[in-house]
XYZ file of N, CA, C and O in Angstrom:
528
model
N -13.135 -131.786 45.748
C -14.099 -131.241 46.668
C -15.153 -132.317 46.940
O -15.882 -132.702 46.067
N -15.200 -132.792 48.164
C -16.124 -133.874 48.492
C -17.352 -133.379 49.236
O -18.265 -134.149 49.478
N -17.381 -132.115 49.590
C -18.534 -131.595 50.304
C -19.600 -131.144 49.326
O -19.327 -130.876 48.153
N -20.800 -131.081 49.834
C -21.923 -130.599 49.028
C -22.087 -129.110 49.257
O -21.937 -128.624 50.379
N -22.403 -128.394 48.200
C -22.564 -126.945 48.283
C -24.014 -126.550 48.023
O -24.679 -127.150 47.178
N -24.457 -125.521 48.712
C -25.785 -124.972 48.453
C -25.753 -124.245 47.110
O -24.679 -124.002 46.544
N -26.901 -123.846 46.633
C -26.959 -123.175 45.332
C -26.197 -121.854 45.354
O -25.535 -121.493 44.379
N -26.247 -121.145 46.479
C -25.508 -119.891 46.578
C -24.010 -120.119 46.512
O -23.276 -119.382 45.841
N -23.532 -121.151 47.194
C -22.115 -121.490 47.164
C -21.715 -121.987 45.775
O -20.649 -121.642 45.269
N -22.586 -122.786 45.161
C -22.312 -123.280 43.802
C -22.262 -122.117 42.819
O -21.441 -122.102 41.896
N -23.115 -121.123 43.023
C -23.125 -119.944 42.156
C -21.799 -119.189 42.292
O -21.187 -118.818 41.286
N -21.358 -118.972 43.512
C -20.083 -118.275 43.722
C -18.922 -119.079 43.140
O -18.019 -118.521 42.520
N -18.960 -120.377 43.312
C -17.888 -121.251 42.824
C -17.825 -121.275 41.298
O -16.741 -121.285 40.710
N -18.981 -121.272 40.641
C -19.039 -121.406 39.181
C -19.053 -120.072 38.440
O -18.813 -120.038 37.237
N -19.377 -118.997 39.138
C -19.504 -117.704 38.471
C -20.851 -117.506 37.804
O -21.063 -116.542 37.086
N -21.773 -118.434 38.031
C -23.131 -118.326 37.497
C -24.054 -117.815 38.592
O -23.748 -117.931 39.775
N -25.185 -117.293 38.199
C -26.170 -116.882 39.205
C -26.994 -118.093 39.627
O -27.119 -119.070 38.876
N -27.556 -118.009 40.816
C -28.427 -119.081 41.294
C -29.606 -119.264 40.341
O -30.035 -120.397 40.080
N -30.101 -118.165 39.796
C -31.214 -118.235 38.856
C -30.834 -119.052 37.617
O -31.609 -119.885 37.146
N -29.629 -118.830 37.095
C -29.190 -119.578 35.915
C -28.967 -121.048 36.254
O -29.271 -121.930 35.444
N -28.459 -121.332 37.441
C -28.272 -122.723 37.842
C -29.616 -123.436 37.888
O -29.761 -124.552 37.371
N -30.616 -122.775 38.468
C -31.966 -123.375 38.495
C -32.480 -123.576 37.072
O -33.095 -124.593 36.760
N -32.225 -122.608 36.197
C -32.660 -122.711 34.791
C -31.990 -123.904 34.104
O -32.650 -124.665 33.393
N -30.692 -124.076 34.315
C -29.978 -125.196 33.698
C -30.493 -126.525 34.240
O -30.566 -127.505 33.514
N -30.873 -126.526 35.499
C -31.442 -127.740 36.089
C -32.816 -128.036 35.475
O -33.100 -129.168 35.092
N -33.641 -127.015 35.352
C -34.985 -127.189 34.782
C -34.922 -127.581 33.309
O -35.763 -128.331 32.826
N -33.920 -127.073 32.591
C -33.818 -127.371 31.161
C -33.166 -128.732 30.898
O -33.116 -129.170 29.765
N -32.654 -129.360 31.943
C -32.056 -130.680 31.786
C -30.565 -130.680 31.496
O -29.975 -131.738 31.319
N -29.943 -129.493 31.411
C -28.495 -129.450 31.202
C -27.752 -129.994 32.417
O -26.695 -130.581 32.294
N -28.315 -129.754 33.562
C -27.719 -130.175 34.825
C -28.704 -131.096 35.526
O -29.896 -130.795 35.581
N -28.209 -132.207 36.030
C -29.080 -133.133 36.748
C -29.689 -132.488 37.981
O -29.118 -131.560 38.560
N -30.848 -132.972 38.374
C -31.523 -132.443 39.557
C -30.648 -132.651 40.787
O -30.143 -133.745 41.021
N -30.488 -131.612 41.554
C -29.699 -131.696 42.775
C -30.561 -132.267 43.893
O -31.743 -131.938 43.999
N -29.968 -133.117 44.725
C -30.728 -133.592 45.886
C -31.007 -132.413 46.809
O -30.311 -131.396 46.760
N -32.016 -132.565 47.616
C -32.404 -131.468 48.511
C -32.336 -131.909 49.960
O -32.536 -133.075 50.286
N -32.096 -130.927 50.802
C -32.116 -131.181 52.239
C -33.561 -131.283 52.696
O -34.491 -131.000 51.919
N -33.762 -131.653 53.955
C -35.115 -131.699 54.508
C -35.779 -130.326 54.446
O -36.994 -130.216 54.329
N -34.971 -129.287 54.487
C -35.499 -127.922 54.412
C -35.722 -127.469 52.967
O -36.193 -126.362 52.728
N -35.373 -128.306 51.986
C -35.620 -127.984 50.587
C -34.463 -127.316 49.864
O -34.600 -126.916 48.714
N -33.311 -127.169 50.518
C -32.157 -126.548 49.878
C -31.488 -127.536 48.924
O -31.273 -128.689 49.267
N -31.141 -127.047 47.738
C -30.414 -127.877 46.778
C -28.973 -128.028 47.251
O -28.377 -127.078 47.767
N -28.409 -129.204 46.996
C -27.011 -129.458 47.332
C -26.301 -129.997 46.097
O -26.761 -130.959 45.487
N -25.187 -129.365 45.740
C -24.467 -129.721 44.529
C -23.146 -130.399 44.877
O -22.402 -129.936 45.733
N -22.860 -131.499 44.169
C -21.621 -132.243 44.396
C -20.536 -131.775 43.427
O -20.770 -130.924 42.560
N -19.353 -132.350 43.555
C -18.221 -131.906 42.735
C -18.453 -132.156 41.244
O -18.039 -131.357 40.398
N -19.130 -133.249 40.900
C -19.414 -133.521 39.486
C -20.337 -132.443 38.916
O -20.119 -131.954 37.803
N -21.348 -132.063 39.670
C -22.256 -131.019 39.200
C -21.531 -129.675 39.094
O -21.802 -128.899 38.182
N -20.609 -129.416 40.009
C -19.837 -128.177 39.937
C -18.955 -128.159 38.691
O -18.804 -127.117 38.048
N -18.390 -129.311 38.336
C -17.618 -129.397 37.093
C -18.519 -129.111 35.892
O -18.128 -128.413 34.961
N -19.724 -129.675 35.915
C -20.671 -129.435 34.819
C -21.035 -127.953 34.739
O -21.114 -127.388 33.649
N -21.239 -127.324 35.894
C -21.563 -125.895 35.901
C -20.406 -125.082 35.322
O -20.634 -124.139 34.555
N -19.175 -125.439 35.656
C -18.021 -124.751 35.084
C -17.953 -124.943 33.583
O -17.668 -124.002 32.829
N -18.232 -126.145 33.130
C -18.252 -126.469 31.698
C -19.314 -125.612 31.007
O -19.044 -124.980 29.973
N -20.507 -125.585 31.585
C -21.613 -124.801 31.009
C -21.240 -123.324 30.955
O -21.459 -122.650 29.939
N -20.678 -122.810 32.037
C -20.313 -121.384 32.088
C -19.300 -121.044 31.000
O -19.439 -120.026 30.312
N -18.281 -121.879 30.829
C -17.269 -121.613 29.800
C -17.877 -121.713 28.396
O -17.572 -120.905 27.507
N -18.743 -122.694 28.185
C -19.390 -122.843 26.874
C -20.296 -121.649 26.567
O -20.345 -121.171 25.431
N -20.999 -121.152 27.584
C -21.871 -119.983 27.377
C -21.043 -118.752 27.023
O -21.437 -117.952 26.180
N -19.871 -118.608 27.666
C -19.015 -117.468 27.353
C -18.524 -117.514 25.915
O -18.229 -116.484 25.323
N -18.457 -118.703 25.349
C -18.075 -118.850 23.940
C -19.279 -118.711 23.013
O -19.142 -118.809 21.796
N -20.460 -118.506 23.588
C -21.653 -118.251 22.787
C -22.409 -119.475 22.334
O -23.311 -119.373 21.504
N -22.064 -120.645 22.853
C -22.805 -121.846 22.470
C -24.239 -121.760 22.999
O -24.474 -121.250 24.093
N -25.182 -122.250 22.207
C -26.583 -122.293 22.621
C -26.782 -123.414 23.640
O -25.919 -124.284 23.801
N -27.929 -123.410 24.290
C -28.222 -124.480 25.252
C -28.237 -125.842 24.574
O -27.733 -126.824 25.130
N -28.783 -125.912 23.375
C -28.813 -127.188 22.642
C -27.396 -127.647 22.309
O -27.072 -128.835 22.424
N -26.542 -126.711 21.896
C -25.162 -127.061 21.592
C -24.421 -127.512 22.855
O -23.639 -128.460 22.818
N -24.700 -126.830 23.952
C -24.058 -127.206 25.215
C -24.511 -128.592 25.642
O -23.709 -129.388 26.134
N -25.781 -128.891 25.434
C -26.283 -130.233 25.761
C -25.504 -131.285 24.963
O -25.078 -132.297 25.516
N -25.306 -131.018 23.697
C -24.536 -131.947 22.855
C -23.090 -132.054 23.332
O -22.527 -133.150 23.408
N -22.489 -130.919 23.658
C -21.109 -130.927 24.140
C -20.983 -131.681 25.464
O -20.028 -132.434 25.671
N -21.950 -131.476 26.352
C -21.940 -132.196 27.625
C -22.023 -133.705 27.410
O -21.309 -134.476 28.055
N -22.894 -134.105 26.501
C -23.031 -135.537 26.211
C -21.721 -136.096 25.658
O -21.295 -137.186 26.046
N -21.089 -135.343 24.774
C -19.815 -135.787 24.222
C -18.732 -135.825 25.303
O -17.929 -136.756 25.360
N -18.720 -134.832 26.166
C -17.735 -134.745 27.243
C -17.843 -135.945 28.183
O -16.848 -136.482 28.643
N -19.072 -136.368 28.416
C -19.308 -137.460 29.361
C -19.232 -138.840 28.706
O -19.346 -139.843 29.389
N -19.018 -138.879 27.400
C -18.959 -140.149 26.675
C -17.504 -140.507 26.380
O -16.878 -139.916 25.498
N -16.952 -141.485 27.090
C -15.552 -141.838 26.857
C -15.307 -142.478 25.490
O -14.164 -142.563 25.043
N -16.364 -142.894 24.796
C -16.198 -143.506 23.469
C -16.439 -142.506 22.340
O -16.476 -142.893 21.178
N -16.561 -141.226 22.690
C -16.823 -140.193 21.669
C -15.701 -140.140 20.655
O -14.579 -140.572 20.919
N -16.038 -139.608 19.508
C -15.032 -139.339 18.484
C -14.777 -137.837 18.477
O -15.729 -137.052 18.449
N -13.532 -137.471 18.484
C -13.202 -136.046 18.542
C -13.755 -135.283 17.340
O -14.033 -134.093 17.431
N -13.964 -136.001 16.225
C -14.504 -135.327 15.041
C -15.892 -134.739 15.318
O -16.243 -133.701 14.775
N -16.669 -135.376 16.192
C -18.000 -134.863 16.533
C -17.888 -133.549 17.295
O -18.661 -132.618 17.071
N -16.926 -133.485 18.200
C -16.699 -132.259 18.971
C -16.224 -131.149 18.034
O -16.714 -130.015 18.086
N -15.290 -131.500 17.165
C -14.752 -130.507 16.232
C -15.828 -129.987 15.298
O -15.872 -128.788 14.997
N -16.722 -130.863 14.837
C -17.814 -130.427 13.952
C -18.690 -129.393 14.652
O -19.056 -128.382 14.044
N -19.028 -129.652 15.914
C -19.838 -128.685 16.669
C -19.112 -127.349 16.784
O -19.708 -126.287 16.575
N -17.820 -127.403 17.113
C -17.046 -126.174 17.266
C -16.931 -125.421 15.944
O -17.087 -124.194 15.904
N -16.683 -126.141 14.859
C -16.548 -125.484 13.558
C -17.867 -124.890 13.083
O -17.873 -123.819 12.466
N -18.987 -125.560 13.353
C -20.289 -125.000 12.983
C -20.550 -123.719 13.768
O -21.030 -122.731 13.229
N -20.211 -123.752 15.053
C -20.396 -122.556 15.886
C -19.488 -121.424 15.396
O -19.917 -120.262 15.344
N -18.288 -121.764 15.015
C -17.362 -120.770 14.478
C -17.911 -120.155 13.194
O -17.835 -118.940 12.990
N -18.495 -120.974 12.335
C -19.105 -120.459 11.099
C -20.270 -119.529 11.427
O -20.439 -118.485 10.774
N -21.053 -119.874 12.440
C -22.158 -119.004 12.867
C -21.629 -117.658 13.367
O -22.191 -116.606 13.069
N -20.543 -117.708 14.141
C -19.938 -116.476 14.649
C -19.425 -115.625 13.491
O -19.635 -114.402 13.460
N -18.766 -116.262 12.538
C -18.259 -115.523 11.373
C -19.397 -114.847 10.615
O -19.264 -113.703 10.159
N -20.528 -115.543 10.483
C -21.686 -114.957 9.797
C -22.216 -113.751 10.572
O -22.555 -112.720 9.972
N -22.262 -113.861 11.890
C -22.724 -112.729 12.709
C -21.772 -111.548 12.597
O -22.209 -110.392 12.521
N -20.478 -111.837 12.600
C -19.488 -110.765 12.452
C -19.674 -110.052 11.119
O -19.648 -108.821 11.046
N -19.915 -110.810 10.076
C -20.133 -110.222 8.751
C -21.376 -109.329 8.765
O -21.342 -108.211 8.236
N -22.445 -109.831 9.378
C -23.671 -109.027 9.475
C -23.422 -107.744 10.258
O -23.886 -106.664 9.862
N -22.693 -107.841 11.360
C -22.397 -106.660 12.174
C -21.525 -105.668 11.411
O -21.729 -104.452 11.512
N -20.578 -106.170 10.635
C -19.736 -105.273 9.833
C -20.577 -104.536 8.795
O -20.380 -103.331 8.564
N -21.509 -105.239 8.161
C -22.391 -104.591 7.185
C -23.267 -103.548 7.870
O -23.467 -102.451 7.334
N -23.788 -103.887 9.048
C -24.598 -102.931 9.795
C -23.784 -101.690 10.141
O -24.259 -100.557 10.023
N -22.532 -101.908 10.562
C -21.672 -100.798 10.934
C -21.406 -99.880 9.746
O -21.457 -98.654 9.858
N -21.114 -100.479 8.605
C -20.840 -99.690 7.402
C -22.059 -98.865 7.007
O -21.944 -97.688 6.662
N -23.227 -99.485 7.059
C -24.460 -98.780 6.707
C -24.724 -97.635 7.679
O -25.039 -96.513 7.272
N -24.580 -97.931 8.978
C -24.827 -96.902 9.981
C -23.798 -95.776 9.887
O -24.146 -94.602 10.034
N -22.552 -96.103 9.615
C -21.526 -95.066 9.448
C -21.857 -94.171 8.257
O -21.716 -92.943 8.340
N -22.315 -94.769 7.166
C -22.700 -93.975 5.990
C -23.894 -93.087 6.317
O -23.940 -91.918 5.902
N -24.856 -93.620 7.064
C -26.007 -92.812 7.469
C -25.564 -91.647 8.349
O -25.997 -90.509 8.152
N -24.714 -91.928 9.321
C -24.245 -90.872 10.221
C -23.471 -89.809 9.451
O -23.613 -88.608 9.721
N -22.660 -90.214 8.477
C -21.897 -89.255 7.670
C -22.818 -88.386 6.811
O -22.474 -87.247 6.489
N -23.971 -88.921 6.460
C -24.874 -88.170 5.586
C -25.692 -87.118 6.328
O -26.323 -86.280 5.694
N -25.667 -87.144 7.636
C -26.452 -86.186 8.419
C -25.556 -85.030 8.831
O -24.440 -85.236 9.316
N -26.051 -83.811 8.652
C -25.268 -82.620 8.995
C -25.037 -82.528 10.506
O -24.010 -82.027 10.955
N -25.986 -83.000 11.287
C -25.823 -82.949 12.737
C -25.789 -81.533 13.284
O -25.095 -81.262 14.258
N -26.555 -80.661 12.650
C -26.573 -79.268 13.101
C -27.894 -78.950 13.805
O -28.623 -79.856 14.197
N -28.218 -77.694 13.950
C -29.433 -77.284 14.665
C -30.680 -77.291 13.783
O -31.778 -77.026 14.261
N -30.546 -77.626 12.517
C -31.683 -77.662 11.600
C -32.423 -78.992 11.744
O -31.842 -80.012 12.111
N -33.717 -79.020 11.434
C -34.508 -80.246 11.616
C -34.258 -81.326 10.570
O -34.513 -82.506 10.826
N -33.739 -80.936 9.424
C -33.518 -81.921 8.365
C -32.442 -82.920 8.782
O -31.357 -82.555 9.233
N -32.762 -84.208 8.623
C -31.774 -85.256 8.933
C -31.937 -86.370 7.916
O -32.982 -87.031 7.850
N -30.902 -86.607 7.154
C -30.979 -87.628 6.108
C -31.077 -89.042 6.702
O -31.573 -89.949 6.029
N -30.640 -89.230 7.932
C -30.766 -90.553 8.566
C -32.236 -90.936 8.652
O -32.637 -92.025 8.259
N -33.036 -89.996 9.176
C -34.469 -90.265 9.326
C -35.136 -90.456 7.979
O -36.006 -91.310 7.826
N -34.733 -89.680 6.985
C -35.310 -89.824 5.646
C -34.991 -91.189 5.060
O -35.835 -91.818 4.416
N -33.779 -91.681 5.263
C -33.397 -92.965 4.708
C -34.020 -94.148 5.467
O -34.199 -95.215 4.892
N -34.360 -93.932 6.732
C -35.014 -94.991 7.505
C -36.528 -95.043 7.257
O -37.136 -96.099 7.417
N -37.082 -93.911 6.856
C -38.531 -93.858 6.628
C -38.911 -94.690 5.401
O -38.174 -94.739 4.421
N -40.092 -95.302 5.459
C -40.558 -96.095 4.304
C -40.906 -95.234 3.112
O -41.168 -94.106 3.165
């Protein structure tokens, strides 16, 4: 794609909102787009590739800082794959920790729900167990 796209077209092409594209530009993840005389941003094919990269990384739950690191590695032809793998494995460990926390929360909440009669009476053991 050799044509330049406006932010709305870039948003449709990348699956991101125009607001998020502006945010990524302001945060430095995406280079500043040149503007027309009327002030419209214009995105080239390289920036569209970066937006696609960012969108896919966000769907995997990478933070903006992690995405910045991944982008730098992606654009560095002398990178070592071990650096990329380390980032991915650390993120995977973070996800595993969150899953464990969510499982514990689920078990606790299920036990609380089982302890409540759920009838027309005002007594509820859930509220009693949550109260200090």
